[in-house]
Coordinates of C-alpha atoms in Angstrom, one line a residue:
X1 CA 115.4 166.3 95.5
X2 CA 112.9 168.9 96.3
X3 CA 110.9 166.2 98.3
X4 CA 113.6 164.4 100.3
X5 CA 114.7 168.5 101.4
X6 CA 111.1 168.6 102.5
X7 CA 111.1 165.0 104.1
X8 CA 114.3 165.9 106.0
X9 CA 112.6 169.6 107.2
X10 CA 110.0 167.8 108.7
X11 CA 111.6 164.9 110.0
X12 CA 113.7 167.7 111.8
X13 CA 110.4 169.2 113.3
X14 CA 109.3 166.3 114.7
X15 CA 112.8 165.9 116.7
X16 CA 112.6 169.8 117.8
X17 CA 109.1 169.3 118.7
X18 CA 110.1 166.7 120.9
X19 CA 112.7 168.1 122.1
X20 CA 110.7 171.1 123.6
X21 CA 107.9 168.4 125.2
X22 CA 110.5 166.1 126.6
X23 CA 111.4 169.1 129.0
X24 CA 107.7 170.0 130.0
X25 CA 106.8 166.6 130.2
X26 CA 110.0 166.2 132.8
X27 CA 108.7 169.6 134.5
X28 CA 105.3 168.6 135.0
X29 CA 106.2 165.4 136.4
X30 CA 108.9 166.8 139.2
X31 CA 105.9 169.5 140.2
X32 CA 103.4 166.4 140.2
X33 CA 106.4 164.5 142.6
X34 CA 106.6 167.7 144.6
X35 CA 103.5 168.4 144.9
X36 CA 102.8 164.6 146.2
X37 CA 105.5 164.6 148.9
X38 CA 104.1 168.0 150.0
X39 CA 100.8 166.5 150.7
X40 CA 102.4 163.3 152.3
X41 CA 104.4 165.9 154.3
X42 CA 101.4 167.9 155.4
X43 CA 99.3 165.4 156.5
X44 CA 102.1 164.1 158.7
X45 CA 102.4 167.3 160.1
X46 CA 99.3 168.3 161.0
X47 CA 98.9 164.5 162.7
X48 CA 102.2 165.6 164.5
X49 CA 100.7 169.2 165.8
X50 CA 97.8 167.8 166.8
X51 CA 100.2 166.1 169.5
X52 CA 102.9 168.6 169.9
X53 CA 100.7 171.9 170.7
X54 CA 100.8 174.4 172.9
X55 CA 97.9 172.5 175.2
X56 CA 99.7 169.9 175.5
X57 CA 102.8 171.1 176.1
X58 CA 101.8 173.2 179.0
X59 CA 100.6 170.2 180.5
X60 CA 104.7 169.3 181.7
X61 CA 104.6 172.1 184.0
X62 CA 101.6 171.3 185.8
X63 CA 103.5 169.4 188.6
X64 CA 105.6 171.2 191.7
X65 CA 106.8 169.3 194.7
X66 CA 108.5 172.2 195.7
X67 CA 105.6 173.9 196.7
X68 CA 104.7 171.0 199.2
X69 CA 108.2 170.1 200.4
X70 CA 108.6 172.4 203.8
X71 CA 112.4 173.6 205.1
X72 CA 112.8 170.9 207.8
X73 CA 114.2 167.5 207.9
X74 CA 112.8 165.0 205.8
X75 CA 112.4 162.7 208.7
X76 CA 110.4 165.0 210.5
X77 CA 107.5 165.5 207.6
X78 CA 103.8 165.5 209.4
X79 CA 101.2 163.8 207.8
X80 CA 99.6 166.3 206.1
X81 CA 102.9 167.0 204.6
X82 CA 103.2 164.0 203.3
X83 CA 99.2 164.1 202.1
X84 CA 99.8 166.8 200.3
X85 CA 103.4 165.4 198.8
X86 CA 100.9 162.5 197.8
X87 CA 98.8 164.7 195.9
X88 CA 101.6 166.4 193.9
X89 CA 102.3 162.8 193.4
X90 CA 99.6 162.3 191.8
X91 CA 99.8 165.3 189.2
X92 CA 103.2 164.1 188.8
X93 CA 101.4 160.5 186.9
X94 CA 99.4 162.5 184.9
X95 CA 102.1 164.8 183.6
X96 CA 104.3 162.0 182.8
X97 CA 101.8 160.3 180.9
X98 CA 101.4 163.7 179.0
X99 CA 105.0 163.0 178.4
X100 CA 105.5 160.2 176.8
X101 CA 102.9 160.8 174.3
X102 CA 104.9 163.9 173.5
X103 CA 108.0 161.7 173.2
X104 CA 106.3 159.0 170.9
X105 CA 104.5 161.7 168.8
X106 CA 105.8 160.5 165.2
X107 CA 107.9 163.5 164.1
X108 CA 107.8 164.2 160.1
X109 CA 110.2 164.9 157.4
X110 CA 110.3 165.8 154.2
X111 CA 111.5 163.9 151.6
X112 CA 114.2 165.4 149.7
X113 CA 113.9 165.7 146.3
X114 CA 116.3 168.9 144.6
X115 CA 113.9 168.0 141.5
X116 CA 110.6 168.4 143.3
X117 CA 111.6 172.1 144.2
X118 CA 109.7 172.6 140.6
X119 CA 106.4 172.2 142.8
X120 CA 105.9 175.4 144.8
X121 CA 103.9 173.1 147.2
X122 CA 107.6 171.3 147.9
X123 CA 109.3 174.6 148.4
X124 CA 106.4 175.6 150.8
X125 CA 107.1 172.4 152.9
X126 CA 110.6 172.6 153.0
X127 CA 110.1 176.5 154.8
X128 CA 107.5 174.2 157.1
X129 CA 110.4 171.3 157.5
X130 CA 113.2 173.7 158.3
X131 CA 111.2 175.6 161.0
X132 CA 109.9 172.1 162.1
X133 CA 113.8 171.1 162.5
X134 CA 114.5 174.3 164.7
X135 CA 111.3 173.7 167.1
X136 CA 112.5 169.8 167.4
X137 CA 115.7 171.3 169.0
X138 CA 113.8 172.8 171.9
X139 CA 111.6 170.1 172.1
X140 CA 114.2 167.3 172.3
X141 CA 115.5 169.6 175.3
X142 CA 112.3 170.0 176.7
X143 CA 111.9 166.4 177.0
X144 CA 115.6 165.2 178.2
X145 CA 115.3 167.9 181.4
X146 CA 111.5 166.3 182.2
X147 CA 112.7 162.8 181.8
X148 CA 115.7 163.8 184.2
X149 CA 113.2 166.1 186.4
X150 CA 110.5 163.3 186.2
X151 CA 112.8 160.5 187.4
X152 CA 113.9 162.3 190.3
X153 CA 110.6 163.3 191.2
X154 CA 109.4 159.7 191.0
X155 CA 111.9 158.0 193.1
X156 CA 111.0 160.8 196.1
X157 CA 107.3 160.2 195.5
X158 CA 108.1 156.4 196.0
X159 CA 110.7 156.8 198.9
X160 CA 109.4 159.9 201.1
X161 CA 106.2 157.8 202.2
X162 CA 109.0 155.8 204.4
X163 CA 110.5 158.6 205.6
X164 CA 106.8 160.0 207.0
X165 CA 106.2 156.8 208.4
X166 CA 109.3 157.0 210.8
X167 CA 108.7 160.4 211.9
X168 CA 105.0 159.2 212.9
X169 CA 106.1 156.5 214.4
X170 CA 108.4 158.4 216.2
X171 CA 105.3 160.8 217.5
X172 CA 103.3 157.9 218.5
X173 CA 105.7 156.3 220.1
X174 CA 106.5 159.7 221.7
X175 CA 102.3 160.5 223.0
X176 CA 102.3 156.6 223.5
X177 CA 104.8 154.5 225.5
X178 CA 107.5 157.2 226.4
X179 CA 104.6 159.4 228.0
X180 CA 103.6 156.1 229.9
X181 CA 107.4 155.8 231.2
X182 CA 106.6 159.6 233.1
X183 CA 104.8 158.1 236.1
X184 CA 105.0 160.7 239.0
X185 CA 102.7 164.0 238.0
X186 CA 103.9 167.7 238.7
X187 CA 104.9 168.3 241.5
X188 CA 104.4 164.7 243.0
X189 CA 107.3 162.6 244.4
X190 CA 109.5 159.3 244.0
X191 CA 111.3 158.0 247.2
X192 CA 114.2 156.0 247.2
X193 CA 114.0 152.6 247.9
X194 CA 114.8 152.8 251.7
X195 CA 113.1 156.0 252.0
X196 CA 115.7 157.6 252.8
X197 CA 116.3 160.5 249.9
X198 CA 113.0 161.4 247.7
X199 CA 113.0 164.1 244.7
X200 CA 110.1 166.3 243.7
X201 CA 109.0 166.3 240.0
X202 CA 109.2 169.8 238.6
X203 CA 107.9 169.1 234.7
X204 CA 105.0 169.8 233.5
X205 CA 104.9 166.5 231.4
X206 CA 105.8 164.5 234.8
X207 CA 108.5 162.4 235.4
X208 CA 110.0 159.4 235.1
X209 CA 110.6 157.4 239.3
X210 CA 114.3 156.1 238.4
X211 CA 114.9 155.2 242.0
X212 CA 112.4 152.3 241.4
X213 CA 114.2 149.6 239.0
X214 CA 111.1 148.9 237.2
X215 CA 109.9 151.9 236.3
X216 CA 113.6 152.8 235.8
X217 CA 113.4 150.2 233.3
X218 CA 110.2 151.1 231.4
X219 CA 111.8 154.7 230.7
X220 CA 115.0 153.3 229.4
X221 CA 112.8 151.0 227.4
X222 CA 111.0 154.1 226.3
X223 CA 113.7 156.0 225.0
X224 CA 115.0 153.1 223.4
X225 CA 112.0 152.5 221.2
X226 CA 111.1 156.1 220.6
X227 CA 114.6 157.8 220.2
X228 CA 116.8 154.5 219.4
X229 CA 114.6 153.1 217.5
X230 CA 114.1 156.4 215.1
X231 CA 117.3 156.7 214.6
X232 CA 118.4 153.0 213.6
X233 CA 115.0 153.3 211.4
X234 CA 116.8 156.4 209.7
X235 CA 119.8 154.1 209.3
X236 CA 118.5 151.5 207.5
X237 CA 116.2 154.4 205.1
X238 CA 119.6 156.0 204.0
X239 CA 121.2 152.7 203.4
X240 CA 118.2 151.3 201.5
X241 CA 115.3 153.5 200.8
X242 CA 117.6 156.7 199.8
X243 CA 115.5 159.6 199.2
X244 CA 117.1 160.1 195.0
X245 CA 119.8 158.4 193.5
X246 CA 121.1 162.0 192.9
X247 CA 121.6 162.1 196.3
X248 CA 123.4 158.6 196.9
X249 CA 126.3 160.4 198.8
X250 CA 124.3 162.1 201.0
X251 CA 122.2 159.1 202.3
X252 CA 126.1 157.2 202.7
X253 CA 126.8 160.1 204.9
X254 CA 123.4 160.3 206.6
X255 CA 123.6 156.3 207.6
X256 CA 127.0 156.9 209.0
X257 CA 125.8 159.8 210.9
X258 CA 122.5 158.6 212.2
X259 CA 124.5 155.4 212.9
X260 CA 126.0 157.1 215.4
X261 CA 123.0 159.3 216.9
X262 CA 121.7 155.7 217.7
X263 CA 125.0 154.6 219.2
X264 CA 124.3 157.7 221.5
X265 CA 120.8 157.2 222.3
X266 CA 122.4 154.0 223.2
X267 CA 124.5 154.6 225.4
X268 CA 121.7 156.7 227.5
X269 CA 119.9 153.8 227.5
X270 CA 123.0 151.4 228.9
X271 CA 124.0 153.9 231.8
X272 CA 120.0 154.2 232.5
X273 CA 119.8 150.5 232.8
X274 CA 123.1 149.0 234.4
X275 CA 123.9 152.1 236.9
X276 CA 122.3 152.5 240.3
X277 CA 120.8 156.2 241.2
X278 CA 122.7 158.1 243.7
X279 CA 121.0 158.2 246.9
X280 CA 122.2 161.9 248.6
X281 CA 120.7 164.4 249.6
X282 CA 121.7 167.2 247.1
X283 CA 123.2 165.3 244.6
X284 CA 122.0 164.3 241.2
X285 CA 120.2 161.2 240.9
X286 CA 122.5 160.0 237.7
X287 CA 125.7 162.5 237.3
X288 CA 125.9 161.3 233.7
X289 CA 122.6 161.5 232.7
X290 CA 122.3 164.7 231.6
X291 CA 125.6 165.3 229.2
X292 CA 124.2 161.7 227.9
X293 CA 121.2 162.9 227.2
X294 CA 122.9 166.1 225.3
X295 CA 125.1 164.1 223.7
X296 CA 122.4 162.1 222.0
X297 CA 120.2 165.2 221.1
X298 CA 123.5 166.4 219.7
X299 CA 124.2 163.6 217.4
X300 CA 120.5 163.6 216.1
X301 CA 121.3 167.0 215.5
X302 CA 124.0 166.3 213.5
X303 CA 123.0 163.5 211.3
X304 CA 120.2 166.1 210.1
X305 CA 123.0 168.6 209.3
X306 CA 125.4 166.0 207.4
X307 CA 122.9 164.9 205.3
X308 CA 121.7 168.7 204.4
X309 CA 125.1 169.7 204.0
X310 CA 125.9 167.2 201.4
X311 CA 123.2 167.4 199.7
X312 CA 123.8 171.6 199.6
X313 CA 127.7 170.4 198.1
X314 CA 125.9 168.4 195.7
X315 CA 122.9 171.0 194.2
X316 CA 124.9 174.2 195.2
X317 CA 122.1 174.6 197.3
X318 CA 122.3 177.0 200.7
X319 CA 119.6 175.8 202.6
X320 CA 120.8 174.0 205.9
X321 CA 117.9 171.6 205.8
X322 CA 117.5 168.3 203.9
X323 CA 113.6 169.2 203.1
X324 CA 114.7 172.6 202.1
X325 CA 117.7 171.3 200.2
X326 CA 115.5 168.8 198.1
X327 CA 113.6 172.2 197.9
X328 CA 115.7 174.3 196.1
X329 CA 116.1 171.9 193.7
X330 CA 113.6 171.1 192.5
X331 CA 112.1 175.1 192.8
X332 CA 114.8 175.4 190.6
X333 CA 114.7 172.9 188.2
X334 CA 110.7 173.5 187.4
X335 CA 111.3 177.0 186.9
X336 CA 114.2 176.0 184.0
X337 CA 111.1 173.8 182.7
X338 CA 108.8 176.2 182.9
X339 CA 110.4 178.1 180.6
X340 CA 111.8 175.2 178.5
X341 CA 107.4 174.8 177.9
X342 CA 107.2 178.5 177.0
X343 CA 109.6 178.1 174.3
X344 CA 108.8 175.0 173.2
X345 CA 105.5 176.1 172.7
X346 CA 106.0 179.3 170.5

């Protein structure tokens, strides 16, 4: 009997004993599991920060149109405007680039495992993961305003060039065939056809002779292309080469409008060409001419204002030109990334 009490005592030792290794042996394993998804976790990390830094994060504000867009019209950009535009342009390539290896950066997490909390290395990581989970919800705001900002940006980079090129070929046109059209000097002369009635020219550009039909002609012509021809040019940019989708009402407005600044223009151009000067002495050579004229420097006038002021209803902006409108937004809207980068990159 003695021997099967001592049999059972140390059969029961055997069970106890095992019963106090099972739980180390489960211990050391959920550390060993920690400490392994840790490590997996860490080396994903560091890969990630080695994207998603400071360095490179400061990189999305290294782009301003705003400081090369002037307060005018956007029709009337000179070429060294648009130069310059072209060079933001190109920052503009770079930083979006910069971007979109931000956005693909592969962004980590932690396996979760309430077991491997055993591992200190675990618990350390899920302090990292939290914090990671924080930063990833300025980051993920960071990069919807750029996209946003970035696409804007692009489609004037691609459009404004158009615009430039009908203001210039507005100016050439201008030092080109509508000069041509002023054929008496300062102070010389045009007679009437029977010689009858002549008037001095008083400009200092010259003048145009509208007593003679073909020279009458070549000025209508003139204005025509120059004036006319800008204006139906702005036309067909707002209807199909608007300056941002953002801005889709505006251009409507701004085809209507320059519509009918060319209709004007036109109408200069029709009284020039199927009305007769007046031949007496003291009267005007074309009665009409002049509120014609105004009326079309009026409309052009206006078309530049419609557009700004839609545009202003649209951003909230208060400038009154479409160059300064475009302006304040984007001013604006780099300065909100500017300091979407600075916290983004603390």
């Amino acid at each position: 009997r003695r021997g099967l009490i001592i049999g059972i005592a140390a059969a029961a030792a055997v069970v106890l004993a095992a019963g106090i290794i099972t739980p180390i042996v489960i211990h050391n394993n959920n550390v060993k599991r920690g400490d392994e998804l840790a490590a997996d976790f860490t080396t994903k990390l560091d890969a990630y920060n080695s994207t998603w830094n400071a360095e490179n994060i400061g990189v999305l504000d290294d782009v301003s149109l705003a400081s090369q867009i002037p307060n005018g019209d956007i029709g009337g950009f000179s070429d060294g405007t648009i130069s310059s535009i072209g060079t933001a342009c190109e920052d503009l390539a770079t930083v979006k680039e910069k971007r979109d290896e931000l956005a693909n950066a592969s962004v980590p997490e932690l396996v979760e495992d309430e077991a491997a909390t055993a591992s200190e290395a675990y618990v350390d990581a899920q302090s990292r993961a939290e914090a990671l989970g924080s930063q990833r919800a300025e980051a993920e705001t960071l990069l919807s305003e750029t996209e946003t900002l970035y696409g804007d940006m692009q489609e004037f980079c691609d459009n404004i060039g158009a615009y430039g090129d009908a203001n210039a070929k507005m100016r050439e046109n201008e030092a080109g065939v509508y000069q041509d059209a002023f054929v008496v000097e300062n102070g010389g002369r045009f007679d009437s056809s029977d010689g009858s009635v002549y008037w001095l020219c008083e400009a200092e550009g010259g003048c145009p002779n509208l007593y003679n039909s073909d020279t009458r002609n070549q000025y209508a012509d003139a204005f025509q292309t120059t004036y006319v021809g800008y204006a139906e040019t702005m036309v067909d940019l707002y209807e199909n080469n608007c300056i941002m989708t953002r801005y889709a009402d505006a251009c409507a407005v701004g085809a209507t409008e320059w519509q009918k600044a060319a209709d004007a223009g036109q109408k200069f151009v029709d009284h020039l060409k199927n009305n007769e000067p007046t031949v007496e002495v003291g009267q005007a050579l074309y009665p009409q001419l002049n509120d014609l004229l105004t009326d079309s420097l009026d409309a052009t006038d206006a078309a530049k204002r419609a557009v700004a002021e839609k545009i202003r209803e649209i951003d909230g902006s208060g400038s009154s030109t479409t160059g300064g409108a475009i302006n304040d937004y984007f001013r604006d809207k780099e300065a909100e990334i500017a300091t979407l980068v600075e916290n983004a990159s603390n």
